Amino acid sequence: MNSSSIIELVNNAALLLALCLIYDMLGHRPRGGKPTVQQFFTGVIIGSVGIAIMLNPWEFRPGIMFDTRSVLISLTGLFFGTVPMLLAALMMGAFRLYMGGGGAWTGVAVIVTSGGIGLAWRHFRNTREEYISTSELYILGIVVHVAMLLWMLSLPWTVAMGVLSKISLPVMLIYPVTTALLGWMMVKWAERKRTEDALKESEAKYRTILASIEDGYYEVNQRGEITFFNEAFTKIIGYPPDELTGLENDKYLDQENRKKVFKIFGEVWETGIPTKLFEYELLRKNGEKRTVQTSASLVKNKNGQKVGFRGIIRDITDRKRMEKALRESEKKLQRSKKMESVGLLAGGVAHDLNNVLSGIVSYPELLLLDLPEDSKFKKPLETMQKSGNRAVAIVQDLLTVARGAAITKEPLNLNDVISDYLNSPEFKKLEHFHPTAKVKKRLDADLFNISGSPVHITKAIMNLVSNASEAIKGGGNVTIATVNRYIDRPLRVYDDVNTGEYAVLAVSDDGSGISSDDLDKIFEPFYTKKVMGRSGTGLGLAVVWNVVLDHKGYINVTSDKNGTVFELYFPITRDKISDMALSIPVKDFKGDGETVLVVDDVESQRDISCKMLDTLDYKAEAVSSGEEAVEYLKENTVDLVLLDMIMDPGINGRETYQRIIKIHPGQKAIIVSGFADTDEVKEAQKSGAGKYLKKPITLERIGLTVKEELKK
């Protein structure tokens, strides 16, 4: 293949890019709910581009020609789907047959195969096409053009060999790169459109929120007494209409906000210039604080004398709360996307380094076996081997950060993992380096098991304890704690924690704390305040973050000048650890067919309780609210009620029980809650309810408690 032919192929690729850029400017959306007509025109446009490309081929010999139609049709299948690809392939194939020559049918086969590979790639890949990487696009280009070269074998043998010998190298050099470049441009365009759509959606949502807020109108005299108002004003300020007329401002403004309002109203009184909306807090009749915006202008009588003020008042409490939540969500989304992108980079580097390091680590070990003890090469080889092993450890951290390595999970108890770590050589080494940091443990003896990887969780604990020890200057404590925690409302903390049952691992220190600027970045790979290569690699907390995510858990971090606390939330499992028996045999707390009514507003909690009771030979019935429990017991009797304390909406456990004992005096009951032993629990117990069980519950605890209560 001569230089002029290569130039023709490069020009052909440039034509493809130019045409696709023009097509990009037409504003077509590569993915998402397209009507059939739009799909049809998409295929026609792409087919036309393909024909234009085929009009500028490099002709190897009469009837055998090459161009970049394979790039175009494969990316059409990948990004645009079945209908556009088939239409474009039909047009391009028909045109190739029209051009004729000995390679016509081979050319058609290349078109069909390239489009089919792109379509199959679209179907079988795990993520949307907009998230495809450049390297994956390059691989697609290689696959498509290897297939194209294979189709050359359908030509007469001597022709095929001549073609392959001359075009294989330039095709494999130019075409995959062209595929990757064109695909990258389409991905970037899709990302831009996605960003624009998200922005439009956010703006539309914000406008809807503002439109739904009702403004209040008010008039006050110069003493600040309300003289006129509309219905919306009564809803905002929280007073009934008959109490609002003549209401003085000290009833709905505290001292600080009165000073602020008086100052602004005074300026309006003196200048006569209406004020723009200003913000302050008012007190509703029930004591609730609401943030409002108010405008104010003068009210004059018919003689032009100033007699008071009028204005618009707008309750912005909910808007401010939503704006704050939106900012926090965007902040968390940005942090998550940054972690994901850096993780992908780290994973790619790690996989490549693993191959390189195999020789660096293995060969010194083999060479050392054959060297005499007094060899001058022994110490350098040992140093090389240690450095290689250190590099391997860093690569393993990179793989954890990338979250690409498969993690085998099994039932385990965090207490056991912590105890094993505290008895490990790694911890002894840490104690040696940080003798002034005293590590204490406070472990929940009844901690639930989790499904996890002991190796990865140990690494997370090791990194947290190491960081906590380094944060202590001149002496202090590092505390490792565990506790069961039931979350019945989502927690909006550093990382949003969803409802559920968790075993929580906390590592705290009484060091100087983490600055607010650093707190948002501490989980980013390679972000460190340490000297790189001396005391850390910047991967420690990134490993912790990804280990928790791989276990479907959550992280919360709090820090101030008195220290830092890391809390790792791991979903619990009721699977038992192998060879681990209950402290009391199950037969000792089994029932005898007694009926137990389970009252809980959370379906999963009802199911868990009923399954446990069925396992213990009780007959379990379940309802989802206090009201349903009362109605059920009007027609039925039960031996025991297992009663959740917090149920929303509806009456709580205490009120439910007090209504039940009016129907069945002396009804036996056990109180269950995810919260601590509250006043409501104590009040229910004063009314006759039995013991209190804290969620999450275990088979042993529910069995013993039910057994004891039924014996009363």
CSV table of N, CA and C in Angstrom, one decimal, residues 528-603:
chain,number,residue,atom,x,y,z
A,528,THR,N,-4.0,13.0,50.4
A,528,THR,CA,-3.4,12.7,51.8
A,528,THR,C,-2.7,14.0,52.2
A,529,LYS,N,-2.6,14.1,53.6
A,529,LYS,CA,-1.9,15.2,54.2
A,529,LYS,C,-0.5,14.7,54.6
A,530,LYS,N,-0.3,13.4,54.4
A,530,LYS,CA,1.0,12.8,54.8
A,530,LYS,C,2.0,13.0,53.7
A,531,VAL,N,3.2,12.6,54.0
A,531,VAL,CA,4.3,12.7,53.0
A,531,VAL,C,4.2,11.4,52.2
A,532,MET,N,3.9,11.6,50.9
A,532,MET,CA,3.6,10.4,50.0
A,532,MET,C,4.9,9.5,50.0
A,533,GLY,N,4.6,8.2,50.2
A,533,GLY,CA,5.7,7.3,50.2
A,533,GLY,C,6.4,7.1,51.5
A,534,ARG,N,6.1,7.9,52.5
A,534,ARG,CA,6.8,7.8,53.8
A,534,ARG,C,5.8,7.2,54.8
A,535,SER,N,4.6,7.8,54.9
A,535,SER,CA,3.7,7.3,55.9
A,535,SER,C,2.4,6.9,55.3
A,536,GLY,N,2.3,7.0,54.0
A,536,GLY,CA,1.0,6.5,53.3
A,536,GLY,C,1.1,6.7,51.8
A,537,THR,N,0.1,6.1,51.2
A,537,THR,CA,0.0,6.2,49.7
A,537,THR,C,-1.2,7.0,49.3
A,538,GLY,N,-2.0,7.5,50.3
A,538,GLY,CA,-3.2,8.2,49.9
A,538,GLY,C,-4.4,7.3,49.5
A,539,LEU,N,-4.2,6.0,49.8
A,539,LEU,CA,-5.3,5.1,49.4
A,539,LEU,C,-6.1,4.5,50.5
A,540,GLY,N,-5.6,4.8,51.8
A,540,GLY,CA,-6.2,4.2,52.9
A,540,GLY,C,-7.7,4.4,53.1
A,541,LEU,N,-8.2,5.6,53.1
A,541,LEU,CA,-9.6,5.9,53.2
A,541,LEU,C,-10.4,5.6,52.0
A,542,ALA,N,-9.7,5.7,50.8
A,542,ALA,CA,-10.4,5.3,49.6
A,542,ALA,C,-10.7,3.8,49.6
A,543,VAL,N,-9.8,3.0,50.2
A,543,VAL,CA,-10.0,1.6,50.4
A,543,VAL,C,-11.2,1.4,51.4
A,544,VAL,N,-11.3,2.1,52.5
A,544,VAL,CA,-12.4,2.0,53.4
A,544,VAL,C,-13.7,2.3,52.7
A,545,TRP,N,-13.7,3.4,52.0
A,545,TRP,CA,-15.0,3.8,51.2
A,545,TRP,C,-15.5,2.7,50.3
A,546,ASN,N,-14.6,2.1,49.5
A,546,ASN,CA,-15.0,1.1,48.6
A,546,ASN,C,-15.3,-0.2,49.2
A,547,VAL,N,-14.7,-0.6,50.3
A,547,VAL,CA,-15.0,-1.8,51.0
A,547,VAL,C,-16.4,-1.7,51.6
A,548,VAL,N,-16.8,-0.5,52.1
A,548,VAL,CA,-18.1,-0.3,52.7
A,548,VAL,C,-19.2,-0.4,51.5
A,549,LEU,N,-18.9,0.3,50.4
A,549,LEU,CA,-19.8,0.2,49.3
A,549,LEU,C,-20.0,-1.2,48.7
A,550,ASP,N,-18.9,-2.0,48.7
A,550,ASP,CA,-19.0,-3.3,48.2
A,550,ASP,C,-19.8,-4.2,49.1
A,551,HIS,N,-19.9,-3.8,50.4
A,551,HIS,CA,-20.8,-4.5,51.4
A,551,HIS,C,-22.2,-3.9,51.5
A,552,LYS,N,-22.5,-3.0,50.5
A,552,LYS,CA,-23.8,-2.3,50.5
A,552,LYS,C,-24.1,-1.6,51.8
A,553,GLY,N,-23.0,-1.0,52.3
A,553,GLY,CA,-23.1,-0.2,53.6
A,553,GLY,C,-23.0,1.3,53.4
A,554,TYR,N,-22.8,2.0,54.5
A,554,TYR,CA,-22.8,3.4,54.5
A,554,TYR,C,-21.7,3.9,55.5
A,555,ILE,N,-21.3,5.2,55.2
A,555,ILE,CA,-20.2,5.8,56.1
A,555,ILE,C,-20.8,7.1,56.6
A,556,ASN,N,-20.5,7.3,57.9
A,556,ASN,CA,-20.7,8.7,58.5
A,556,ASN,C,-19.4,9.1,59.1
A,557,VAL,N,-19.1,10.4,58.9
A,557,VAL,CA,-17.9,10.9,59.5
A,557,VAL,C,-18.3,12.2,60.2
A,558,THR,N,-17.9,12.4,61.5
A,558,THR,CA,-18.0,13.6,62.2
A,558,THR,C,-16.7,14.0,62.8
A,559,SER,N,-16.3,15.3,62.8
A,559,SER,CA,-15.0,15.7,63.2
A,559,SER,C,-15.1,17.1,63.8
A,560,ASP,N,-14.4,17.4,64.8
A,560,ASP,CA,-14.2,18.7,65.4
A,560,ASP,C,-12.9,18.8,66.1
A,561,LYS,N,-12.6,19.9,66.8
A,561,LYS,CA,-11.3,20.1,67.4
A,561,LYS,C,-11.0,19.0,68.5
A,562,ASN,N,-12.1,18.3,68.9
A,562,ASN,CA,-11.9,17.3,70.0
A,562,ASN,C,-11.7,15.9,69.4
A,563,GLY,N,-11.7,15.7,68.1
A,563,GLY,CA,-11.4,14.4,67.6
A,563,GLY,C,-12.3,14.1,66.4
A,564,THR,N,-12.2,12.8,65.9
A,564,THR,CA,-12.9,12.4,64.7
A,564,THR,C,-13.6,11.0,65.0
A,565,VAL,N,-14.7,10.8,64.4
A,565,VAL,CA,-15.4,9.5,64.6
A,565,VAL,C,-15.8,9.0,63.1
A,566,PHE,N,-15.4,7.9,62.8
A,566,PHE,CA,-15.8,7.2,61.6
A,566,PHE,C,-16.8,6.1,62.0
A,567,GLU,N,-18.0,6.1,61.4
A,567,GLU,CA,-19.0,5.0,61.6
A,567,GLU,C,-19.2,4.3,60.3
A,568,LEU,N,-19.1,3.0,60.3
A,568,LEU,CA,-19.3,2.2,59.1
A,568,LEU,C,-20.6,1.3,59.4
A,569,TYR,N,-21.6,1.5,58.6
A,569,TYR,CA,-22.9,0.8,58.7
A,569,TYR,C,-22.9,-0.4,57.8
A,570,PHE,N,-23.0,-1.6,58.3
A,570,PHE,CA,-23.0,-2.8,57.5
A,570,PHE,C,-24.4,-3.5,57.7
A,571,PRO,N,-25.1,-3.8,56.7
A,571,PRO,CA,-26.4,-4.5,56.8
A,571,PRO,C,-26.2,-5.8,57.5
A,572,ILE,N,-27.1,-6.2,58.5
A,572,ILE,CA,-26.9,-7.4,59.2
A,572,ILE,C,-27.5,-8.6,58.5
A,573,THR,N,-27.0,-9.8,58.9
A,573,THR,CA,-27.6,-11.0,58.3
A,573,THR,C,-28.0,-11.9,59.5
A,574,ARG,N,-29.0,-12.7,59.4
A,574,ARG,CA,-29.3,-13.6,60.4
A,574,ARG,C,-28.8,-15.0,60.1
A,575,ASP,N,-27.9,-15.1,59.1
A,575,ASP,CA,-27.2,-16.4,58.8
A,575,ASP,C,-26.2,-16.6,59.9
A,576,LYS,N,-26.0,-17.8,60.3
A,576,LYS,CA,-25.1,-18.1,61.4
A,576,LYS,C,-23.7,-18.4,60.9
A,577,ILE,N,-22.7,-18.1,61.7
A,577,ILE,CA,-21.3,-18.4,61.3
A,577,ILE,C,-21.1,-19.9,61.5
A,578,SER,N,-20.4,-20.5,60.6
A,578,SER,CA,-20.2,-21.9,60.6
A,578,SER,C,-19.6,-22.4,62.0
A,579,ASP,N,-20.2,-23.5,62.5
A,579,ASP,CA,-19.8,-24.1,63.7
A,579,ASP,C,-20.1,-23.2,64.9
A,580,MET,N,-21.0,-22.2,64.8
A,580,MET,CA,-21.3,-21.3,65.9
A,580,MET,C,-22.6,-21.7,66.4
A,581,ALA,N,-22.8,-22.1,67.6
A,581,ALA,CA,-24.0,-22.5,68.3
A,581,ALA,C,-24.6,-21.4,69.1
A,582,LEU,N,-25.9,-21.4,69.4
A,582,LEU,CA,-26.5,-20.5,70.3
A,582,LEU,C,-26.1,-20.8,71.7
A,583,SER,N,-26.0,-19.7,72.5
A,583,SER,CA,-25.5,-19.9,73.9
A,583,SER,C,-26.5,-20.7,74.7
A,584,ILE,N,-27.8,-20.7,74.3
A,584,ILE,CA,-28.8,-21.5,74.9
A,584,ILE,C,-29.5,-22.4,73.9
A,585,PRO,N,-29.7,-23.7,74.1
A,585,PRO,CA,-30.3,-24.5,73.1
A,585,PRO,C,-31.7,-24.0,72.7
A,586,VAL,N,-32.1,-24.1,71.4
A,586,VAL,CA,-33.3,-23.6,70.9
A,586,VAL,C,-34.5,-24.3,71.6
A,587,LYS,N,-34.4,-25.5,71.9
A,587,LYS,CA,-35.5,-26.3,72.5
A,587,LYS,C,-35.9,-25.7,73.9
A,588,ASP,N,-34.9,-25.0,74.6
A,588,ASP,CA,-35.2,-24.4,75.9
A,588,ASP,C,-36.2,-23.2,75.8
A,589,PHE,N,-36.3,-22.6,74.7
A,589,PHE,CA,-37.2,-21.5,74.6
A,589,PHE,C,-38.2,-21.6,73.5
A,590,LYS,N,-38.6,-22.8,73.1
A,590,LYS,CA,-39.6,-23.0,72.1
A,590,LYS,C,-41.0,-22.9,72.8
A,591,GLY,N,-42.0,-22.6,72.0
A,591,GLY,CA,-43.3,-22.4,72.5
A,591,GLY,C,-44.1,-23.7,72.3
A,592,ASP,N,-45.4,-23.6,72.6
A,592,ASP,CA,-46.3,-24.8,72.5
A,592,ASP,C,-47.6,-24.4,71.7
A,593,GLY,N,-47.4,-23.7,70.6
A,593,GLY,CA,-48.6,-23.4,69.8
A,593,GLY,C,-49.4,-22.2,70.2
A,594,GLU,N,-48.8,-21.4,71.2
A,594,GLU,CA,-49.5,-20.2,71.6
A,594,GLU,C,-49.6,-19.2,70.5
A,595,THR,N,-50.7,-18.3,70.5
A,595,THR,CA,-50.9,-17.3,69.4
A,595,THR,C,-50.3,-16.0,69.8
A,596,VAL,N,-49.5,-15.5,68.9
A,596,VAL,CA,-48.8,-14.2,69.1
A,596,VAL,C,-49.2,-13.2,68.0
A,597,LEU,N,-49.7,-12.0,68.4
A,597,LEU,CA,-50.1,-11.0,67.4
A,597,LEU,C,-48.9,-10.1,67.2
A,598,VAL,N,-48.4,-10.0,66.0
A,598,VAL,CA,-47.3,-9.0,65.7
A,598,VAL,C,-47.8,-7.8,65.2
A,599,VAL,N,-47.5,-6.6,65.8
A,599,VAL,CA,-48.0,-5.3,65.4
A,599,VAL,C,-46.8,-4.4,65.0
A,600,ASP,N,-46.7,-4.2,63.7
A,600,ASP,CA,-45.5,-3.4,63.3
A,600,ASP,C,-45.9,-2.7,61.9
A,601,ASP,N,-45.5,-1.5,61.7
A,601,ASP,CA,-45.9,-0.8,60.5
A,601,ASP,C,-44.9,-1.1,59.4
A,602,VAL,N,-43.8,-1.7,59.6
A,602,VAL,CA,-42.8,-2.0,58.6
A,602,VAL,C,-42.9,-3.5,58.2
A,603,GLU,N,-43.2,-3.7,56.9
A,603,GLU,CA,-43.5,-5.1,56.5
A,603,GLU,C,-42.4,-6.1,56.7
